[in-house]
Amino acid sequence: MSGTAEIINFQNKFEAERVLPPIKPLNPTQADYLDALRRFPQVIVLGPAGTGKTWIAATHAADLLRNRQIDKIILTRPNVPCGRSLGFFPGSLEDKFAPWAAPVIEAIKERIGKAAYDIALKNGAIELVPFEVMRGRSWKNAFVLLDEAQNTTAAEIKTFLTRIGEDCTVVINGDISQCDLPKESGLRTVIEIIDGQNLPVPVVEFTRAEIVRSGICAMWVNAFETARL
Protein backbone atom coordinates (compact mmCIF):
# COMPACT_ATOMS: atom_id res chain seq x y z
CA MET A 1 0.00 0.00 0.00
CA SER A 2 2.77 2.41 0.91
CA GLY A 3 4.50 1.66 -2.39
CA THR A 4 1.33 2.58 -4.31
CA ALA A 5 0.96 5.80 -2.36
CA GLU A 6 4.57 6.64 -3.10
CA ILE A 7 4.09 6.21 -6.86
CA ILE A 8 0.97 8.41 -6.80
CA ASN A 9 2.87 10.99 -4.80
CA PHE A 10 5.71 10.92 -7.35
CA GLN A 11 3.25 11.55 -10.20
CA ASN A 12 1.38 14.27 -8.36
CA LYS A 13 4.62 16.05 -7.57
CA PHE A 14 5.13 16.63 -11.27
CA GLU A 15 1.52 17.61 -11.93
CA ALA A 16 1.41 20.04 -8.99
CA GLU A 17 4.76 21.54 -9.92
CA ARG A 18 4.68 25.19 -11.02
CA VAL A 19 4.55 25.76 -14.75
CA LEU A 20 8.15 26.13 -15.87
CA PRO A 21 9.34 28.20 -18.82
CA PRO A 22 11.07 26.38 -21.66
CA ILE A 23 14.86 26.21 -21.58
CA LYS A 24 16.09 29.47 -23.09
CA PRO A 25 19.43 29.40 -24.93
CA LEU A 26 21.76 32.28 -24.08
CA ASN A 27 23.81 32.14 -27.27
CA PRO A 28 23.70 30.49 -30.72
CA THR A 29 25.77 27.47 -29.64
CA GLN A 30 23.38 26.74 -26.77
CA ALA A 31 20.54 26.94 -29.32
CA ASP A 32 22.38 24.44 -31.56
CA TYR A 33 22.91 22.18 -28.53
CA LEU A 34 19.21 22.19 -27.60
CA ASP A 35 18.25 21.54 -31.23
CA ALA A 36 20.65 18.58 -31.37
CA LEU A 37 19.18 17.17 -28.11
CA ARG A 38 15.69 17.28 -29.63
CA ARG A 39 16.65 15.80 -32.99
CA PHE A 40 19.36 13.20 -32.36
CA PRO A 41 19.59 10.21 -30.00
CA GLN A 42 23.28 10.90 -29.28
CA VAL A 43 25.06 14.23 -28.85
CA ILE A 44 28.65 15.07 -27.92
CA VAL A 45 29.17 18.49 -26.36
CA LEU A 46 32.60 20.02 -25.79
CA GLY A 47 33.90 23.20 -24.22
CA PRO A 48 35.26 24.90 -21.11
CA ALA A 49 33.63 25.19 -17.71
CA GLY A 50 30.72 27.60 -17.38
CA THR A 51 29.25 27.27 -20.88
CA GLY A 52 26.11 25.42 -19.75
CA LYS A 53 27.06 21.98 -21.11
CA THR A 54 25.96 20.06 -18.02
CA TRP A 55 23.11 22.37 -16.96
CA ILE A 56 21.32 22.18 -20.31
CA ALA A 57 21.65 18.39 -20.48
CA ALA A 58 20.38 17.92 -16.91
CA THR A 59 17.49 20.38 -17.31
CA HIS A 60 16.44 18.83 -20.63
CA ALA A 61 16.54 15.37 -19.03
CA ALA A 62 14.42 16.62 -16.11
CA ASP A 63 11.81 17.96 -18.56
CA LEU A 64 11.68 14.61 -20.37
CA LEU A 65 11.11 12.85 -17.05
CA ARG A 66 8.46 15.36 -15.93
CA ASN A 67 6.61 14.88 -19.22
CA ARG A 68 6.96 11.07 -18.94
CA GLN A 69 8.80 10.86 -22.25
CA ILE A 70 11.43 8.66 -20.59
CA ASP A 71 11.37 6.16 -17.74
CA LYS A 72 14.59 7.22 -16.07
CA ILE A 73 17.66 9.43 -16.00
CA ILE A 74 21.08 7.75 -15.79
CA LEU A 75 24.01 9.84 -14.55
CA THR A 76 27.59 8.62 -14.74
CA ARG A 77 31.16 9.90 -14.86
CA PRO A 78 34.62 8.36 -14.72
CA ASN A 79 36.32 7.93 -11.36
CA VAL A 80 39.27 10.25 -11.92
CA PRO A 81 39.48 12.66 -8.97
CA CYS A 82 41.27 15.99 -8.86
CA GLY A 83 41.98 15.30 -5.17
CA ARG A 84 40.69 12.53 -2.92
CA SER A 85 39.50 9.30 -4.48
CA LEU A 86 36.07 7.73 -3.97
CA GLY A 87 37.44 5.50 -1.23
CA PHE A 88 37.79 8.43 1.16
CA PHE A 89 34.08 9.29 1.09
CA PRO A 90 31.81 7.44 3.56
CA GLY A 91 28.78 5.36 2.63
CA SER A 92 27.77 3.13 -0.26
CA LEU A 93 29.21 3.40 -3.77
CA GLU A 94 26.17 5.53 -4.73
CA ASP A 95 26.74 7.77 -1.69
CA LYS A 96 30.40 8.16 -2.66
CA PHE A 97 29.43 9.06 -6.23
CA ALA A 98 26.76 11.64 -5.32
CA PRO A 99 29.14 14.55 -4.50
CA TRP A 100 30.71 14.28 -7.96
CA ALA A 101 27.27 14.30 -9.60
CA ALA A 102 26.23 17.37 -7.55
CA PRO A 103 26.06 19.87 -10.49
CA VAL A 104 23.72 17.56 -12.43
CA ILE A 105 21.66 16.74 -9.34
CA GLU A 106 21.17 20.41 -8.44
CA ALA A 107 20.00 21.24 -11.98
CA ILE A 108 17.45 18.41 -11.89
CA LYS A 109 16.22 19.45 -8.43
CA GLU A 110 15.71 23.00 -9.67
CA ARG A 111 13.53 21.70 -12.47
CA ILE A 112 11.40 19.05 -10.72
CA GLY A 113 11.75 20.02 -7.05
CA LYS A 114 13.69 18.38 -4.22
CA ALA A 115 10.83 16.14 -3.04
CA ALA A 116 10.17 14.78 -6.52
CA TYR A 117 13.90 14.24 -7.02
CA ASP A 118 14.19 12.28 -3.75
CA ILE A 119 11.25 10.06 -4.71
CA ALA A 120 12.59 9.53 -8.24
CA LEU A 121 15.99 8.54 -6.83
CA LYS A 122 14.38 6.12 -4.35
CA ASN A 123 12.16 4.56 -7.04
CA GLY A 124 15.03 4.19 -9.51
CA ALA A 125 13.71 6.81 -11.96
CA ILE A 126 17.00 8.66 -11.39
CA GLU A 127 20.08 6.48 -11.14
CA LEU A 128 23.68 7.36 -10.27
CA VAL A 129 25.97 4.81 -11.88
CA PRO A 130 29.71 4.89 -11.08
CA PHE A 131 31.94 3.54 -13.83
CA GLU A 132 33.04 0.74 -11.50
CA VAL A 133 29.64 -0.95 -11.95
CA MET A 134 29.07 -0.07 -15.60
CA ARG A 135 29.99 -3.41 -17.16
CA GLY A 136 27.06 -5.76 -17.62
CA ARG A 137 24.46 -2.98 -17.40
CA SER A 138 22.10 -1.87 -20.17
CA TRP A 139 19.40 0.79 -20.38
CA LYS A 140 16.36 1.55 -22.49
CA ASN A 141 13.87 4.43 -22.65
CA ALA A 142 16.26 6.62 -20.66
CA PHE A 143 18.28 9.81 -20.80
CA VAL A 144 21.92 8.88 -20.20
CA LEU A 145 24.49 11.56 -19.36
CA LEU A 146 28.21 10.85 -19.27
CA ASP A 147 29.82 13.87 -17.63
CA GLU A 148 33.56 14.69 -17.61
CA ALA A 149 34.00 12.28 -20.52
CA GLN A 150 37.51 13.58 -21.25
CA ASN A 151 38.66 11.43 -18.32
CA THR A 152 37.50 8.15 -19.84
CA THR A 153 39.95 5.82 -21.52
CA ALA A 154 39.11 4.41 -24.94
CA ALA A 155 38.13 1.09 -23.31
CA GLU A 156 35.88 2.82 -20.77
CA ILE A 157 33.99 4.93 -23.28
CA LYS A 158 33.56 1.84 -25.48
CA THR A 159 32.01 0.06 -22.48
CA PHE A 160 29.70 3.02 -21.90
CA LEU A 161 28.53 3.32 -25.51
CA THR A 162 27.81 -0.40 -25.80
CA ARG A 163 25.48 -0.29 -22.75
CA ILE A 164 22.92 1.84 -24.58
CA GLY A 165 19.62 0.18 -25.48
CA GLU A 166 16.50 1.26 -27.37
CA ASP A 167 14.78 4.67 -27.06
CA CYS A 168 17.67 6.36 -25.25
CA THR A 169 19.03 9.87 -25.53
CA VAL A 170 22.76 9.95 -24.79
CA VAL A 171 24.84 13.03 -24.01
CA ILE A 172 28.63 12.79 -23.77
CA ASN A 173 29.96 15.91 -22.13
CA GLY A 174 33.56 17.01 -21.64
CA ASP A 175 36.47 19.38 -22.10
CA ILE A 176 39.41 17.66 -23.78
CA SER A 177 41.80 20.38 -22.59
CA GLN A 178 41.07 19.33 -18.98
CA CYS A 179 41.95 15.63 -19.34
CA ASP A 180 43.50 14.26 -16.11
CA LEU A 181 44.60 10.95 -17.62
CA PRO A 182 48.23 10.02 -18.30
CA LYS A 183 47.12 8.56 -21.64
CA GLU A 184 44.96 9.54 -24.62
CA SER A 185 41.39 10.57 -23.79
CA GLY A 186 38.62 8.21 -24.88
CA LEU A 187 36.52 11.26 -25.72
CA ARG A 188 39.07 12.35 -28.31
CA THR A 189 39.10 8.80 -29.71
CA VAL A 190 35.31 8.81 -30.12
CA ILE A 191 35.37 12.18 -31.90
CA GLU A 192 38.02 10.87 -34.30
CA ILE A 193 35.86 7.78 -35.00
CA ILE A 194 32.79 9.97 -35.65
CA ASP A 195 34.78 12.15 -38.07
CA GLY A 196 36.58 9.25 -39.74
CA GLN A 197 33.45 7.14 -40.28
CA ASN A 198 31.00 10.03 -40.78
CA LEU A 199 28.71 8.76 -38.02
CA PRO A 200 25.37 10.58 -37.46
CA VAL A 201 26.37 12.00 -34.06
CA PRO A 202 26.46 15.79 -33.80
CA VAL A 203 29.43 17.34 -31.99
CA VAL A 204 28.59 20.72 -30.44
CA GLU A 205 31.58 22.78 -29.31
CA PHE A 206 31.57 25.85 -27.08
CA THR A 207 34.39 28.38 -26.95
CA ARG A 208 35.74 30.44 -24.06
CA ALA A 209 33.82 33.43 -25.43
CA GLU A 210 30.56 31.58 -24.66
CA ILE A 211 31.06 31.14 -20.90
CA VAL A 212 27.82 32.21 -19.22
CA ARG A 213 28.38 31.17 -15.58
CA SER A 214 29.96 34.44 -14.52
CA GLY A 215 32.54 37.04 -15.47
CA ILE A 216 34.86 35.66 -12.80
CA CYS A 217 34.60 32.15 -14.26
CA ALA A 218 35.38 33.48 -17.73
CA MET A 219 38.32 35.49 -16.39
CA TRP A 220 39.92 32.45 -14.73
CA VAL A 221 39.30 30.06 -17.62
CA ASN A 222 41.00 32.57 -19.94
CA ALA A 223 43.81 33.22 -17.44
CA PHE A 224 44.65 29.54 -17.05
CA GLU A 225 44.44 29.03 -20.81
CA THR A 226 46.87 31.91 -21.35
CA ALA A 227 49.18 30.43 -18.73
CA ARG A 228 48.84 27.03 -20.47
CA LEU A 229 47.79 25.31 -17.24
GROMACS .gro file of N, CA and C in nm, residues 97-218:
model
  366
   97PHE      N    1   2.951   0.846  -0.490
   97PHE     CA    2   2.943   0.906  -0.623
   97PHE      C    3   2.865   1.037  -0.623
   98ALA      N    4   2.768   1.050  -0.531
   98ALA     CA    5   2.676   1.164  -0.532
   98ALA      C    6   2.746   1.300  -0.530
   99PRO      N    7   2.851   1.322  -0.449
   99PRO     CA    8   2.914   1.455  -0.450
   99PRO      C    9   2.969   1.494  -0.586
  100TRP      N   10   3.016   1.397  -0.663
  100TRP     CA   11   3.071   1.428  -0.796
  100TRP      C   12   2.961   1.455  -0.897
  101ALA      N   13   2.841   1.405  -0.871
  101ALA     CA   14   2.727   1.430  -0.960
  101ALA      C   15   2.649   1.554  -0.917
  102ALA      N   16   2.698   1.626  -0.816
  102ALA     CA   17   2.623   1.737  -0.755
  102ALA      C   18   2.576   1.841  -0.857
  103PRO      N   19   2.656   1.886  -0.955
  103PRO     CA   20   2.606   1.987  -1.049
  103PRO      C   21   2.485   1.940  -1.128
  104VAL      N   22   2.485   1.812  -1.168
  104VAL     CA   23   2.372   1.756  -1.243
  104VAL      C   24   2.251   1.743  -1.151
  105ILE      N   25   2.274   1.693  -1.030
  105ILE     CA   26   2.166   1.674  -0.934
  105ILE      C   27   2.097   1.805  -0.901
  106GLU      N   28   2.175   1.911  -0.879
  106GLU     CA   29   2.117   2.041  -0.844
  106GLU      C   30   2.032   2.095  -0.959
  107ALA      N   31   2.078   2.077  -1.083
  107ALA     CA   32   2.000   2.124  -1.198
  107ALA      C   33   1.867   2.050  -1.209
  108ILE      N   34   1.869   1.919  -1.183
  108ILE     CA   35   1.745   1.841  -1.189
  108ILE      C   36   1.651   1.881  -1.076
  109LYS      N   37   1.705   1.901  -0.956
  109LYS     CA   38   1.622   1.945  -0.843
  109LYS      C   39   1.555   2.079  -0.871
  110GLU      N   40   1.628   2.170  -0.933
  110GLU     CA   41   1.571   2.300  -0.967
  110GLU      C   42   1.451   2.286  -1.060
  111ARG      N   43   1.457   2.185  -1.145
  111ARG     CA   44   1.353   2.170  -1.247
  111ARG      C   45   1.231   2.092  -1.196
  112ILE      N   46   1.253   1.988  -1.115
  112ILE     CA   47   1.140   1.905  -1.072
  112ILE      C   48   1.109   1.919  -0.924
  113GLY      N   49   1.196   1.987  -0.848
  113GLY     CA   50   1.175   2.002  -0.705
  113GLY      C   51   1.247   1.894  -0.626
  114LYS      N   52   1.291   1.930  -0.504
  114LYS     CA   53   1.369   1.838  -0.422
  114LYS      C   54   1.290   1.712  -0.384
  115ALA      N   55   1.163   1.730  -0.346
  115ALA     CA   56   1.083   1.614  -0.304
  115ALA      C   57   1.065   1.515  -0.418
  116ALA      N   58   1.034   1.566  -0.537
  116ALA     CA   59   1.017   1.478  -0.652
  116ALA      C   60   1.149   1.410  -0.688
  117TYR      N   61   1.259   1.485  -0.675
  117TYR     CA   62   1.390   1.424  -0.702
  117TYR      C   63   1.417   1.310  -0.605
  118ASP      N   64   1.393   1.332  -0.476
  118ASP     CA   65   1.419   1.228  -0.375
  118ASP      C   66   1.337   1.103  -0.402
  119ILE      N   67   1.211   1.121  -0.442
  119ILE     CA   68   1.125   1.006  -0.471
  119ILE      C   69   1.173   0.935  -0.597
  120ALA      N   70   1.210   1.013  -0.699
  120ALA     CA   71   1.259   0.953  -0.824
  120ALA      C   72   1.387   0.874  -0.800
  121LEU      N   73   1.474   0.926  -0.715
  121LEU     CA   74   1.599   0.854  -0.683
  121LEU      C   75   1.567   0.724  -0.609
  122LYS      N   76   1.475   0.730  -0.513
  122LYS     CA   77   1.438   0.612  -0.435
  122LYS      C   78   1.371   0.506  -0.522
  123ASN      N   79   1.289   0.550  -0.618
  123ASN     CA   80   1.216   0.456  -0.704
  123ASN      C   81   1.298   0.409  -0.824
  124GLY      N   82   1.419   0.461  -0.839
  124GLY     CA   83   1.503   0.419  -0.951
  124GLY      C   84   1.478   0.494  -1.079
  125ALA      N   85   1.395   0.601  -1.076
  125ALA     CA   86   1.371   0.681  -1.196
  125ALA      C   87   1.490   0.774  -1.223
  126ILE      N   88   1.572   0.798  -1.122
  126ILE     CA   89   1.700   0.866  -1.139
  126ILE      C   90   1.806   0.774  -1.079
  127GLU      N   91   1.908   0.746  -1.157
  127GLU     CA   92   2.008   0.648  -1.114
  127GLU      C   93   2.148   0.705  -1.130
  128LEU      N   94   2.228   0.696  -1.024
  128LEU     CA   95   2.368   0.736  -1.027
  128LEU      C   96   2.453   0.611  -1.044
  129VAL      N   97   2.527   0.604  -1.153
  129VAL     CA   98   2.597   0.481  -1.188
  129VAL      C   99   2.747   0.507  -1.199
  130PRO      N  100   2.825   0.476  -1.096
  130PRO     CA  101   2.971   0.489  -1.108
  130PRO      C  102   3.026   0.397  -1.217
  131PHE      N  103   3.136   0.436  -1.277
  131PHE     CA  104   3.194   0.354  -1.383
  131PHE      C  105   3.236   0.216  -1.335
  132GLU      N  106   3.263   0.204  -1.204
  132GLU     CA  107   3.304   0.074  -1.150
  132GLU      C  108   3.198  -0.034  -1.170
  133VAL      N  109   3.072   0.004  -1.181
  133VAL     CA  110   2.964  -0.095  -1.195
  133VAL      C  111   2.896  -0.087  -1.332
  134MET      N  112   2.965  -0.027  -1.428
  134MET     CA  113   2.907  -0.007  -1.560
  134MET      C  114   2.895  -0.137  -1.640
  135ARG      N  115   2.997  -0.220  -1.633
  135ARG     CA  116   2.999  -0.341  -1.716
  135ARG      C  117   2.884  -0.433  -1.680
  136GLY      N  118   2.818  -0.486  -1.783
  136GLY     CA  119   2.706  -0.576  -1.762
  136GLY      C  120   2.571  -0.506  -1.755
  137ARG      N  121   2.571  -0.372  -1.746
  137ARG     CA  122   2.446  -0.298  -1.740
  137ARG      C  123   2.397  -0.266  -1.881
  138SER      N  124   2.267  -0.240  -1.893
  138SER     CA  125   2.210  -0.187  -2.017
  138SER      C  126   2.087  -0.105  -1.981
  139TRP      N  127   2.054  -0.009  -2.067
  139TRP     CA  128   1.940   0.079  -2.038
  139TRP      C  129   1.854   0.094  -2.162
  140LYS      N  130   1.727   0.122  -2.139
  140LYS     CA  131   1.636   0.155  -2.249
  140LYS      C  132   1.536   0.260  -2.199
  141ASN      N  133   1.482   0.336  -2.294
  141ASN     CA  134   1.387   0.443  -2.265
  141ASN      C  135   1.439   0.533  -2.153
  142ALA      N  136   1.562   0.582  -2.170
  142ALA     CA  137   1.626   0.662  -2.066
  142ALA      C  138   1.705   0.776  -2.128
  143PHE      N  139   1.733   0.875  -2.045
  143PHE     CA  140   1.828   0.981  -2.080
  143PHE      C  141   1.956   0.948  -2.006
  144VAL      N  142   2.065   0.931  -2.079
  144VAL     CA  143   2.192   0.888  -2.020
  144VAL      C  144   2.296   0.998  -2.040
  145LEU      N  145   2.350   1.049  -1.930
  145LEU     CA  146   2.449   1.156  -1.936
  145LEU      C  147   2.582   1.107  -1.882
  146LEU      N  148   2.683   1.111  -1.968
  146LEU     CA  149   2.821   1.085  -1.927
  146LEU      C  150   2.891   1.219  -1.913
  147ASP      N  151   2.918   1.259  -1.790
  147ASP     CA  152   2.982   1.387  -1.763
  147ASP      C  153   3.133   1.368  -1.747
  148GLU      N  154   3.210   1.473  -1.771
  148GLU     CA  155   3.356   1.469  -1.761
  148GLU      C  156   3.415   1.356  -1.846
  149ALA      N  157   3.362   1.341  -1.966
  149ALA     CA  158   3.400   1.228  -2.052
  149ALA      C  159   3.544   1.234  -2.098
  150GLN      N  160   3.609   1.350  -2.085
  150GLN     CA  161   3.751   1.358  -2.125
  150GLN      C  162   3.838   1.268  -2.039
  151ASN      N  163   3.788   1.228  -1.922
  151ASN     CA  164   3.866   1.143  -1.832
  151ASN      C  165   3.834   0.995  -1.846
  152THR      N  166   3.767   0.957  -1.954
  152THR     CA  167   3.750   0.815  -1.984
  152THR      C  168   3.864   0.768  -2.074
  153THR      N  169   3.903   0.643  -2.057
  153THR     CA  170   3.995   0.582  -2.152
  153THR      C  171   3.914   0.534  -2.272
  154ALA      N  172   3.981   0.494  -2.377
  154ALA     CA  173   3.911   0.441  -2.494
  154ALA      C  174   3.829   0.317  -2.457
  155ALA      N  175   3.885   0.231  -2.372
  155ALA     CA  176   3.813   0.109  -2.331
  155ALA      C  177   3.689   0.143  -2.249
  156GLU      N  178   3.702   0.244  -2.162
  156GLU     CA  179   3.588   0.282  -2.077
  156GLU      C  180   3.474   0.342  -2.157
  157ILE      N  181   3.506   0.432  -2.252
  157ILE     CA  182   3.399   0.493  -2.328
  157ILE      C  183   3.336   0.392  -2.424
  158LYS      N  184   3.413   0.294  -2.468
  158LYS     CA  185   3.356   0.184  -2.548
  158LYS      C  186   3.256   0.106  -2.463
  159THR      N  187   3.293   0.076  -2.338
  159THR     CA  188   3.201   0.006  -2.248
  159THR      C  189   3.073   0.086  -2.229
  160PHE      N  190   3.087   0.217  -2.208
  160PHE     CA  191   2.970   0.302  -2.190
  160PHE      C  192   2.879   0.298  -2.312
  161LEU      N  193   2.934   0.321  -2.430
  161LEU     CA  194   2.853   0.332  -2.551
  161LEU      C  195   2.785   0.201  -2.589
  162THR      N  196   2.842   0.089  -2.549
  162THR     CA  197   2.781  -0.040  -2.580
  162THR      C  198   2.681  -0.085  -2.474
  163ARG      N  199   2.654   0.000  -2.374
  163ARG     CA  200   2.548  -0.029  -2.275
  163ARG      C  201   2.412   0.024  -2.321
  164ILE      N  202   2.411   0.108  -2.423
  164ILE     CA  203   2.292   0.184  -2.458
  164ILE      C  204   2.192   0.098  -2.535
  165GLY      N  205   2.067   0.095  -2.485
  165GLY     CA  206   1.962   0.018  -2.548
  165GLY      C  207   1.870   0.104  -2.633
  166GLU      N  208   1.746   0.058  -2.651
  166GLU     CA  209   1.650   0.126  -2.737
  166GLU      C  210   1.591   0.250  -2.668
  167ASP      N  211   1.552   0.347  -2.752
  167ASP     CA  212   1.478   0.467  -2.706
  167ASP      C  213   1.554   0.544  -2.600
  168CYS      N  214   1.684   0.559  -2.619
  168CYS     CA  215   1.767   0.636  -2.525
  168CYS      C  216   1.818   0.763  -2.592
  169THR      N  217   1.829   0.868  -2.513
  169THR     CA  218   1.903   0.987  -2.553
  169THR      C  219   2.032   0.988  -2.473
  170VAL      N  220   2.144   1.003  -2.542
  170VAL     CA  221   2.276   0.995  -2.479
  170VAL      C  222   2.350   1.126  -2.501
  171VAL      N  223   2.400   1.183  -2.392
  171VAL     CA  224   2.484   1.303  -2.401
  171VAL      C  225   2.620   1.270  -2.342
  172ILE      N  226   2.724   1.295  -2.421
  172ILE     CA  227   2.863   1.279  -2.377
  172ILE      C  228   2.922   1.418  -2.367
  173ASN      N  229   2.963   1.453  -2.246
  173ASN     CA  230   2.996   1.591  -2.213
  173ASN      C  231   3.140   1.599  -2.163
  174GLY      N  232   3.220   1.692  -2.215
  174GLY     CA  233   3.356   1.701  -2.164
  174GLY      C  234   3.435   1.817  -2.221
  175ASP      N  235   3.553   1.834  -2.166
  175ASP     CA  236   3.647   1.938  -2.210
  175ASP      C  237   3.782   1.870  -2.227
  176ILE      N  238   3.820   1.842  -2.351
  176ILE     CA  239   3.941   1.766  -2.378
  176ILE      C  240   4.065   1.834  -2.321
  177SER      N  241   4.064   1.967  -2.312
  177SER     CA  242   4.180   2.038  -2.259
  177SER      C  243   4.200   2.014  -2.110
  178GLN      N  244   4.098   1.957  -2.043
  178GLN     CA  245   4.107   1.933  -1.898
  178GLN      C  246   4.122   1.783  -1.866
  179CYS      N  247   4.177   1.706  -1.957
  179CYS     CA  248   4.195   1.563  -1.934
  179CYS      C  249   4.298   1.539  -1.824
  180ASP      N  250   4.261   1.458  -1.724
  180ASP     CA  251   4.350   1.426  -1.611
  180ASP      C  252   4.417   1.290  -1.626
  181LEU      N  253   4.403   1.228  -1.742
  181LEU     CA  254   4.460   1.095  -1.762
  181LEU      C  255   4.604   1.104  -1.811
  182PRO      N  256   4.686   1.004  -1.778
  182PRO     CA  257   4.823   1.002  -1.830
  182PRO      C  258   4.829   0.949  -1.973
  183LYS      N  259   4.715   0.910  -2.028
  183LYS     CA  260   4.712   0.856  -2.164
  183LYS      C  261   4.606   0.930  -2.246
  184GLU      N  262   4.590   0.890  -2.371
  184GLU     CA  263   4.496   0.954  -2.462
  184GLU      C  264   4.353   0.944  -2.410
  185SER      N  265   4.278   1.053  -2.423
  185SER     CA  266   4.139   1.057  -2.379
  185SER      C  267   4.050   0.975  -2.470
  186GLY      N  268   3.960   0.896  -2.410
  186GLY     CA  269   3.862   0.821  -2.488
  186GLY      C  270   3.765   0.912  -2.562
  187LEU      N  271   3.740   1.030  -2.505
  187LEU     CA  272   3.652   1.126  -2.572
  187LEU      C  273   3.713   1.169  -2.705
  188ARG      N  274   3.842   1.198  -2.705
  188ARG     CA  275   3.907   1.235  -2.831
  188ARG      C  276   3.901   1.120  -2.932
  189THR      N  277   3.918   0.998  -2.883
  189THR     CA  278   3.910   0.880  -2.971
  189THR      C  279   3.774   0.869  -3.037
  190VAL      N  280   3.667   0.891  -2.959
  190VAL     CA  281   3.531   0.881  -3.012
  190VAL      C  282   3.507   0.989  -3.118
  191ILE      N  283   3.554   1.110  -3.092
  191ILE     CA  284   3.537   1.218  -3.190
  191ILE      C  285   3.609   1.185  -3.320
  192GLU      N  286   3.728   1.127  -3.310
  192GLU     CA  287   3.802   1.087  -3.430
  192GLU      C  288   3.728   0.978  -3.506
  193ILE      N  289   3.664   0.885  -3.434
  193ILE     CA  290   3.586   0.778  -3.500
  193ILE      C  291   3.465   0.838  -3.571
  194ILE      N  292   3.396   0.931  -3.505
  194ILE     CA  293   3.279   0.997  -3.565
  194ILE      C  294   3.320   1.068  -3.694
  195ASP      N  295   3.431   1.143  -3.688
  195ASP     CA  296   3.478   1.215  -3.807
  195ASP      C  297   3.524   1.118  -3.916
  196GLY      N  298   3.600   1.016  -3.876
  196GLY     CA  299   3.658   0.925  -3.974
  196GLY      C  300   3.555   0.837  -4.044
  197GLN      N  301   3.447   0.802  -3.971
  197GLN     CA  302   3.345   0.714  -4.028
  197GLN      C  303   3.215   0.788  -4.062
  198ASN      N  304   3.217   0.920  -4.046
  198ASN     CA  305   3.100   1.003  -4.078
  198ASN      C  306   2.974   0.952  -4.009
  199LEU      N  307   2.985   0.927  -3.879
  199LEU     CA  308   2.871   0.876  -3.802
  199LEU      C  309   2.771   0.989  -3.773
  200PRO      N  310   2.640   0.955  -3.765
  200PRO     CA  311   2.537   1.058  -3.746
  200PRO      C  312   2.525   1.102  -3.600
  201VAL      N  313   2.634   1.152  -3.545
  201VAL     CA  314   2.637   1.200  -3.406
  201VAL      C  315   2.688   1.343  -3.407
  202PRO      N  316   2.601   1.440  -3.378
  202PRO     CA  317   2.646   1.579  -3.380
  202PRO      C  318   2.745   1.608  -3.267
  203VAL      N  319   2.845   1.689  -3.298
  203VAL     CA  320   2.943   1.734  -3.199
  203VAL      C  321   2.927   1.885  -3.186
  204VAL      N  322   2.880   1.930  -3.070
  204VAL     CA  323   2.859   2.072  -3.044
  204VAL      C  324   2.976   2.122  -2.960
  205GLU      N  325   3.040   2.231  -3.002
  205GLU     CA  326   3.158   2.278  -2.931
  205GLU      C  327   3.143   2.424  -2.891
  206PHE      N  328   3.157   2.450  -2.761
  206PHE     CA  329   3.157   2.585  -2.708
  206PHE      C  330   3.299   2.640  -2.703
  207THR      N  331   3.311   2.771  -2.709
  207THR     CA  332   3.439   2.838  -2.695
  207THR      C  333   3.443   2.915  -2.563
  208ARG      N  334   3.561   2.966  -2.529
  208ARG     CA  335   3.574   3.044  -2.406
  208ARG      C  336   3.489   3.171  -2.411
  209ALA      N  337   3.464   3.222  -2.529
  209ALA     CA  338   3.382   3.343  -2.543
  209ALA      C  339   3.236   3.319  -2.506
  210GLU      N  340   3.197   3.191  -2.493
  210GLU     CA  341   3.056   3.158  -2.466
  210GLU      C  342   3.032   3.114  -2.322
  211ILE      N  343   3.125   3.144  -2.232
  211ILE     CA  344   3.106   3.114  -2.090
  211ILE      C  345   2.997   3.204  -2.035
  212VAL      N  346   2.897   3.144  -1.972
  212VAL     CA  347   2.782   3.221  -1.922
  212VAL      C  348   2.769   3.214  -1.770
  213ARG      N  349   2.852   3.134  -1.703
  213ARG     CA  350   2.838   3.117  -1.558
  213ARG      C  351   2.858   3.248  -1.485
  214SER      N  352   2.968   3.316  -1.515
  214SER     CA  353   2.996   3.444  -1.452
  214SER      C  354   3.118   3.506  -1.518
  215GLY      N  355   3.135   3.637  -1.497
  215GLY     CA  356   3.254   3.704  -1.547
  215GLY      C  357   3.380   3.653  -1.481
  216ILE      N  358   3.370   3.619  -1.353
  216ILE     CA  359   3.486   3.566  -1.280
  216ILE      C  360   3.529   3.431  -1.337
  217CYS      N  361   3.429   3.344  -1.365
  217CYS     CA  362   3.460   3.215  -1.426
  217CYS      C  363   3.531   3.234  -1.559
  218ALA      N  364   3.477   3.322  -1.642
  218ALA     CA  365   3.538   3.348  -1.773
  218ALA      C  366   3.680   3.401  -1.757
   0.00000   0.00000   0.00000
